[in-house]
CSV table of C-alpha atoms (C1' of nucleotides) in Angstrom, one decimal:
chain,number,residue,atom,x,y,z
A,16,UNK,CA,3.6,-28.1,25.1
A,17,UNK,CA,4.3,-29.9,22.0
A,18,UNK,CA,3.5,-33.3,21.3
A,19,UNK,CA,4.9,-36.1,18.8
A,20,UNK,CA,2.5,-38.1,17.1
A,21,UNK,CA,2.6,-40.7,14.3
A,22,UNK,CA,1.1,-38.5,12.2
A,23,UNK,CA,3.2,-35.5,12.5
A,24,UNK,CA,6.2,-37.4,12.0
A,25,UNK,CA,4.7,-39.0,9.1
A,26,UNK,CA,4.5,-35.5,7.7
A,27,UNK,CA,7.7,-34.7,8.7
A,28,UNK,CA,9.4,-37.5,6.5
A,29,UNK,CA,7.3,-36.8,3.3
A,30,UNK,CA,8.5,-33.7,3.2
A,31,UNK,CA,12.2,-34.7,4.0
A,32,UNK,CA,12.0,-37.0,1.3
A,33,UNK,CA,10.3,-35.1,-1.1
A,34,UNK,CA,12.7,-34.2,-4.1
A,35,UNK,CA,10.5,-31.3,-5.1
A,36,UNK,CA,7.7,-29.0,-3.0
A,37,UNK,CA,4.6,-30.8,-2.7
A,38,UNK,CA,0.8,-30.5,-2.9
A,39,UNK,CA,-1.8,-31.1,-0.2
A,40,UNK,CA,-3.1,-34.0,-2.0
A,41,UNK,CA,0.8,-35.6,-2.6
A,42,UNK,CA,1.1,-34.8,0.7
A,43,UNK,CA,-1.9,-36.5,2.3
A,44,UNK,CA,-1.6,-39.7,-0.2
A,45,UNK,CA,2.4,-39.9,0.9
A,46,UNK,CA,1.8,-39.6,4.2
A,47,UNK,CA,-1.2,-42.1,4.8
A,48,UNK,CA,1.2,-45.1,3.8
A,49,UNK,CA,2.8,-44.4,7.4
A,50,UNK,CA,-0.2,-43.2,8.9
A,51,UNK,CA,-3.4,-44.7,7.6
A,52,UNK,CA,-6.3,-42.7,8.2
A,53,UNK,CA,-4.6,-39.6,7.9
A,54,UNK,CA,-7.3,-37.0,7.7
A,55,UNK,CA,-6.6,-34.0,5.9
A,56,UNK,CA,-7.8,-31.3,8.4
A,57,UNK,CA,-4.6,-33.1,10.4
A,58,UNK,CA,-2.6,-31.9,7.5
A,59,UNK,CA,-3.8,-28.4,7.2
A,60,UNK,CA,-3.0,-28.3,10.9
A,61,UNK,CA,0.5,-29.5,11.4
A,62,UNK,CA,1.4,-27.9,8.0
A,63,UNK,CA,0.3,-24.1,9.5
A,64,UNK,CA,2.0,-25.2,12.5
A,65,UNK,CA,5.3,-25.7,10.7
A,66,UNK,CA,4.7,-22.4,8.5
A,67,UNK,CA,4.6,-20.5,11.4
A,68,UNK,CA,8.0,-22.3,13.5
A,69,UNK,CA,9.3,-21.4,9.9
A,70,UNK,CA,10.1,-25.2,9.5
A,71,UNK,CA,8.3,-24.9,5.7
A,72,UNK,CA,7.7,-22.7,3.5
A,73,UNK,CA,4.8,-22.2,1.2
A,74,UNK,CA,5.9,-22.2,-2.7
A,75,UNK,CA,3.0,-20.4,-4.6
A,76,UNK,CA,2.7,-20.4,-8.0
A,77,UNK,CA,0.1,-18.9,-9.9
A,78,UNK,CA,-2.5,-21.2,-11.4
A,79,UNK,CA,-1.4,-23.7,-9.1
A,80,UNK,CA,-2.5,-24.9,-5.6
A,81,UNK,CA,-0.1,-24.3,-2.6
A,82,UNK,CA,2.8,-26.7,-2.5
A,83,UNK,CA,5.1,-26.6,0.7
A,84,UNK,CA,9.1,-27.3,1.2
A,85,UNK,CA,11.2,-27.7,3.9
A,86,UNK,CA,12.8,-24.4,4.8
A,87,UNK,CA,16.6,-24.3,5.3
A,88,UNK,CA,17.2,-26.0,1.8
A,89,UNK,CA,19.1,-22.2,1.0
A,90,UNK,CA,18.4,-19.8,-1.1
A,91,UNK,CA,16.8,-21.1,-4.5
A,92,UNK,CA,14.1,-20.4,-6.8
A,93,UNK,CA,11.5,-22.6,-8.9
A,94,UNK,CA,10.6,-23.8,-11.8
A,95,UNK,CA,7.4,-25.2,-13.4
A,96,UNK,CA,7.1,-27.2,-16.6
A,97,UNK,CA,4.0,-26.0,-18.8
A,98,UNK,CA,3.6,-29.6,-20.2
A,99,UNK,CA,3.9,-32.0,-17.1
A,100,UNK,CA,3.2,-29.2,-14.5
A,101,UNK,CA,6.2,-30.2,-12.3
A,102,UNK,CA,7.9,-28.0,-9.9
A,103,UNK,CA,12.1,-28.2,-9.5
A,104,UNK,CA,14.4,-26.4,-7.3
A,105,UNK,CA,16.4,-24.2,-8.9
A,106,UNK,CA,19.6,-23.7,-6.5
A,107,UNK,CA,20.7,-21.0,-8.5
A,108,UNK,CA,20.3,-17.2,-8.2
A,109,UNK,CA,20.8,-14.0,-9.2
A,110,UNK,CA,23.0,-11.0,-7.3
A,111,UNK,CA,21.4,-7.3,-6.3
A,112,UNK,CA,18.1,-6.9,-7.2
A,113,UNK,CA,18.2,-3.7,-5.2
A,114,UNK,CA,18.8,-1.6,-8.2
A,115,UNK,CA,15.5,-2.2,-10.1
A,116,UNK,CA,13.8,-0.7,-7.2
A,117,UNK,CA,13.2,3.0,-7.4
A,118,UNK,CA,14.3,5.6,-4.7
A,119,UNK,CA,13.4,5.3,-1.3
A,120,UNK,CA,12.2,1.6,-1.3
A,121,UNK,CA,13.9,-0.9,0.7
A,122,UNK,CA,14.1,-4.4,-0.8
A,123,UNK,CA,13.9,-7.5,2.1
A,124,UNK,CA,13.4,-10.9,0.2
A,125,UNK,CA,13.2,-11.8,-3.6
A,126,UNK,CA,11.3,-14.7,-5.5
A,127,UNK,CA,12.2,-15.4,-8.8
A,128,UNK,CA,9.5,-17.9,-10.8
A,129,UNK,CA,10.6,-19.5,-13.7
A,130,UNK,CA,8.4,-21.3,-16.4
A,131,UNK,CA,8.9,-23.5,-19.7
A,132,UNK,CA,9.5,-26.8,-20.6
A,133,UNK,CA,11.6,-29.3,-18.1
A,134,UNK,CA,14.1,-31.5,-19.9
A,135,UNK,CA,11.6,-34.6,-19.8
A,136,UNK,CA,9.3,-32.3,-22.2
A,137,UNK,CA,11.2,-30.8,-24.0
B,9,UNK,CA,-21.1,-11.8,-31.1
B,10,UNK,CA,-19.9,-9.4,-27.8
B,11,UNK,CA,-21.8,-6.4,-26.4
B,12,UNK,CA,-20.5,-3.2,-25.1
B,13,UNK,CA,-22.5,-2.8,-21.7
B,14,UNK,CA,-22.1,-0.1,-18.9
B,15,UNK,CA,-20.9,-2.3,-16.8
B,16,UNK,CA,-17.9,-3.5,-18.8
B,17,UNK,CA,-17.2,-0.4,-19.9
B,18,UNK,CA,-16.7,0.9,-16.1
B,19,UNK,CA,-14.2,-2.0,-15.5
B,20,UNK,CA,-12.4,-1.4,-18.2
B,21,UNK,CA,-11.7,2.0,-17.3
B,22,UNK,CA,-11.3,1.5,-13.7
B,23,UNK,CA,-8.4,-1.1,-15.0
B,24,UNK,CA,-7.2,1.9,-17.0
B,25,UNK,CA,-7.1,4.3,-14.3
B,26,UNK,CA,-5.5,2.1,-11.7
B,27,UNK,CA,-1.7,2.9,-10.6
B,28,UNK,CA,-1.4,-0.5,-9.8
B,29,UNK,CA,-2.9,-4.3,-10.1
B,30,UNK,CA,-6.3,-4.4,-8.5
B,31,UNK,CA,-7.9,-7.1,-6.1
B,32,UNK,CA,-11.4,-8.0,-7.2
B,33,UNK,CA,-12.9,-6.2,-4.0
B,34,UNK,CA,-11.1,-2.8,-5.0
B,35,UNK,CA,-12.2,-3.5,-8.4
B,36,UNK,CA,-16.2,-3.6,-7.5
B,37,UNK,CA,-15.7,-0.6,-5.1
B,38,UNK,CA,-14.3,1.8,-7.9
B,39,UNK,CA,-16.2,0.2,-10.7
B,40,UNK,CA,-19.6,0.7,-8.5
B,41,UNK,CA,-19.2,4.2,-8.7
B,42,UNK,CA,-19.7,4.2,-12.5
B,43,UNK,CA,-22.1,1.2,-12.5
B,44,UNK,CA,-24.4,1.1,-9.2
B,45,UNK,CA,-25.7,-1.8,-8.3
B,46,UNK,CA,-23.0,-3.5,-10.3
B,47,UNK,CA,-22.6,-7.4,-9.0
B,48,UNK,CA,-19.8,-9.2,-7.7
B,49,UNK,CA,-20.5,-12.0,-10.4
B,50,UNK,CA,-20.5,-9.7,-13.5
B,51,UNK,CA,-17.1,-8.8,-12.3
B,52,UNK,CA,-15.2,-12.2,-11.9
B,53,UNK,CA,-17.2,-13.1,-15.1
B,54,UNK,CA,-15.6,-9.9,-17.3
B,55,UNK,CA,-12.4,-10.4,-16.1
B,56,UNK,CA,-12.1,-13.9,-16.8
B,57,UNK,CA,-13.0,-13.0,-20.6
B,58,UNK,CA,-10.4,-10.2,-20.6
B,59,UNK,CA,-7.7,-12.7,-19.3
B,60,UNK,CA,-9.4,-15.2,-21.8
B,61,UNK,CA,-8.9,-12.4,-24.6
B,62,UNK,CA,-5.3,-11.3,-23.2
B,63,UNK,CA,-5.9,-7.8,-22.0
B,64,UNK,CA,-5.7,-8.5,-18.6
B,65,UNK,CA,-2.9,-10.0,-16.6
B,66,UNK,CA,-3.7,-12.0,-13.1
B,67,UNK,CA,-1.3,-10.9,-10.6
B,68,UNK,CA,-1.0,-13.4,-8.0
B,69,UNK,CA,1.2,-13.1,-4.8
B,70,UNK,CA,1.8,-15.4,-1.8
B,71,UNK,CA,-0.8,-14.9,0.9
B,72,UNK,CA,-2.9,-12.2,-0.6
B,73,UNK,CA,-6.0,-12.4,-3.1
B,74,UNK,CA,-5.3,-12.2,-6.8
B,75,UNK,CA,-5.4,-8.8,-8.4
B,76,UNK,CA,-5.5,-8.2,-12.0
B,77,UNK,CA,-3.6,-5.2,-14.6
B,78,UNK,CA,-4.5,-4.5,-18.1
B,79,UNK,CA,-1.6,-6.3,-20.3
B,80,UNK,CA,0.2,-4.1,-22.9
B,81,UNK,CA,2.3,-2.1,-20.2
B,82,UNK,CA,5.7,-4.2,-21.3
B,83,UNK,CA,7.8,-6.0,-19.5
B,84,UNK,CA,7.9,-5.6,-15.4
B,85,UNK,CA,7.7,-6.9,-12.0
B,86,UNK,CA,6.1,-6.3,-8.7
B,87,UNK,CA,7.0,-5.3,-5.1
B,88,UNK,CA,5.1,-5.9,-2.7
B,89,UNK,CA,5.2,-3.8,0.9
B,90,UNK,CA,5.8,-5.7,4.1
B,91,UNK,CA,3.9,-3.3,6.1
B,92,UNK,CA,1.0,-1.7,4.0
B,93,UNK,CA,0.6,-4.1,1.4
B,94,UNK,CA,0.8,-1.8,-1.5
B,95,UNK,CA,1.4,-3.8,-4.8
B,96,UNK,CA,3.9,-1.8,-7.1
B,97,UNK,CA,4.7,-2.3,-10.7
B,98,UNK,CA,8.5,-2.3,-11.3
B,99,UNK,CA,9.3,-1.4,-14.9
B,100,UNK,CA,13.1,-3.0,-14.6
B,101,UNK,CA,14.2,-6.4,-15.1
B,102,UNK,CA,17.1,-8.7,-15.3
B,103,UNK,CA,18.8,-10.1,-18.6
B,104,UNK,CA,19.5,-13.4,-19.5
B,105,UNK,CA,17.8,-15.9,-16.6
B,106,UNK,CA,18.2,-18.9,-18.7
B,107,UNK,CA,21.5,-19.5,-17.2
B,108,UNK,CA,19.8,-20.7,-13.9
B,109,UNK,CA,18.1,-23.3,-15.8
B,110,UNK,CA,19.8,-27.1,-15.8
B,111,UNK,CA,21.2,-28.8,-19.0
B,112,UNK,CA,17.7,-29.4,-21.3
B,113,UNK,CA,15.3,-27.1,-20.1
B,114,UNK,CA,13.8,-24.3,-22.0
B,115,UNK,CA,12.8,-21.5,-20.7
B,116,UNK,CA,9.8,-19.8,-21.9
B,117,UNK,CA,9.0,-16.9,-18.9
B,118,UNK,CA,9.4,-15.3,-15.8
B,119,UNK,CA,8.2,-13.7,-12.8
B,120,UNK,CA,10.2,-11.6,-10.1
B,121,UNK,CA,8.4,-10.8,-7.3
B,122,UNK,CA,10.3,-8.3,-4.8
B,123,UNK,CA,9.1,-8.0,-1.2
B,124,UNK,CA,10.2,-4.8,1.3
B,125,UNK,CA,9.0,-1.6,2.1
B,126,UNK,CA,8.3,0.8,0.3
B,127,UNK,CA,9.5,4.6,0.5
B,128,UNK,CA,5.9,5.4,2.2
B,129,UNK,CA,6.6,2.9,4.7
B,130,UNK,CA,10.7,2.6,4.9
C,12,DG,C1',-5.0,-38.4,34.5
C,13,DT,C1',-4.2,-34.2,31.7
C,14,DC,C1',-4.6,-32.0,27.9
C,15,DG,C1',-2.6,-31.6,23.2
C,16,DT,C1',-3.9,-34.0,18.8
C,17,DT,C1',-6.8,-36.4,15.7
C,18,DG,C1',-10.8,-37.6,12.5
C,19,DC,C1',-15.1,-36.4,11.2
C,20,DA,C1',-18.5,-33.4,9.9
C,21,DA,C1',-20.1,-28.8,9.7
C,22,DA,C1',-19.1,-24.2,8.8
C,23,DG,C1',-16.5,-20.5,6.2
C,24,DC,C1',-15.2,-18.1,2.3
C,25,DG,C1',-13.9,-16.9,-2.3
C,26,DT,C1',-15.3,-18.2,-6.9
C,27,DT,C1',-18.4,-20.2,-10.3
C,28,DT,C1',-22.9,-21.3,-12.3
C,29,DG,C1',-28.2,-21.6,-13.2
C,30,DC,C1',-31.7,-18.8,-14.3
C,31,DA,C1',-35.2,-15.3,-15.3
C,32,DG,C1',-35.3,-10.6,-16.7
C,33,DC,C1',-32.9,-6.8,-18.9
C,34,DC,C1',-30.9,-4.3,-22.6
C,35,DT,C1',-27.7,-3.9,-26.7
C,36,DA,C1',-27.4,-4.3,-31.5
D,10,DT,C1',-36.9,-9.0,-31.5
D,11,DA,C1',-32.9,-12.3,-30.5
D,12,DG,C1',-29.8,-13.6,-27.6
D,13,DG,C1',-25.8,-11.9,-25.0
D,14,DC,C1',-25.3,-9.8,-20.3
D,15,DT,C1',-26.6,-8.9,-15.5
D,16,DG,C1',-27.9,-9.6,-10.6
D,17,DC,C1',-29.3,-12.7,-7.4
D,18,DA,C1',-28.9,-16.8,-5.1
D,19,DA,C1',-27.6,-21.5,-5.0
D,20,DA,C1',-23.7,-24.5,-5.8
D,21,DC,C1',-18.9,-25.7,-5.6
D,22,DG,C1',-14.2,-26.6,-3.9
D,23,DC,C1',-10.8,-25.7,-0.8
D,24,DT,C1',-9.6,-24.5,3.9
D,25,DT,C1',-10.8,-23.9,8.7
D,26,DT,C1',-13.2,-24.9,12.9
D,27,DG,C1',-16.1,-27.4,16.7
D,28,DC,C1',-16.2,-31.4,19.2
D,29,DA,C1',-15.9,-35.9,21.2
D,30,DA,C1',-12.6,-39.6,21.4
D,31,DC,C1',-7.8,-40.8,21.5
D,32,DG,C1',-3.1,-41.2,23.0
D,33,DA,C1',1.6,-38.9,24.4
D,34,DC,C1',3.7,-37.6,28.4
DNA sequence: GTCGTTGCAAAGCGTTTGCAGCCTA
DNA sequence: TAGGCTGCAAACGCTTTGCAACGAC
């Protein structure tokens, strides 16, 4: 059975609050302001945990380290800025990508990456 | 001032030969066969000069190690299968993505990865 | 009180680096 | 022959795991 602890929860609400998906490191640092000490072993764990109940999903960009999200934000894509390194949401997307696939391949999920400059930088 | 060893050569041509991007481990397996005794180092070190030098592409895909494709073949994508974990290059693509994009970003690039199953495995 | 969770430190694992010897040019 | 390249092993950085103490229920 599952338990809540200070730490979870303080998780929990950096990633609510987050406007964009966020690093282990952004992660830890937020989160230790509700839950000093925070270790980040504790962070490894509850984010797995949360992977794997599909509460977050891993964004993975290449070049980049792992940077998680809340799942259930609908169906959107990223962006990263080559200057400031940033990652947006970007709620938009694209129909049928069924038709680039050749014959006989069934497609299941899509990720589209996008890269350039965010308005900031450019 | 570069040399043209044995070594290089055979990952080079392994790159050449492959139907699709290559993880480091199928990389040494193949390239072994050319150049016994070939190790693990030389290999990360050679392709980090090609990607340096832009012949080679990284190809990097949630939850599985990098794999890397000589550069040059134009435009395309990737598919990944669900079940056998195949990596497939997809020569299509999509027009115009810069739509996606809020007011004052640029976009520079893109990446569309496709997940599924492939005809193999459908 | 039980037992899931935590923090620390050690262990793992993939990648990089230092170095002596090798081999290309 | 000079110096770039290789293979080995050590080092490195990020992630996972073992374990005793802690704390939610």
């Amino acid at each position: 059975m599952q338990r809540q602890t200070n730490q979870r929860a303080a998780i929990e609400d950096c990633l609510h609050a987050a406007p964009h998906p966020m690093s282990l490191d952004e992660l830890l640092q937020a989160a230790r302001s509700q839950a000093p000490g925070l270790g980040i072993a504790t962070v490894y764990r509850n984010l797995k945990r949360m992977v794997e109940e599909g509460a977050v999903v891993p964004v993975v960009l290449p070049e980049e380290p792992a940077r998680y999200e809340l799942a259930g934000k609908g169906h959107h894509h990223h962006f990263r800025c080559r200057l400031c390194h940033k990652v947006y949401d970007i709620p938009a997307c694209i129909g049928d990508l069924g038709h680039l696939l050749p014959e006989g391949f069934r497609l299941e999920a899509h990720e589209i990456l996008l890269f350039g400059l965010c308005r900031a930088c450019a």
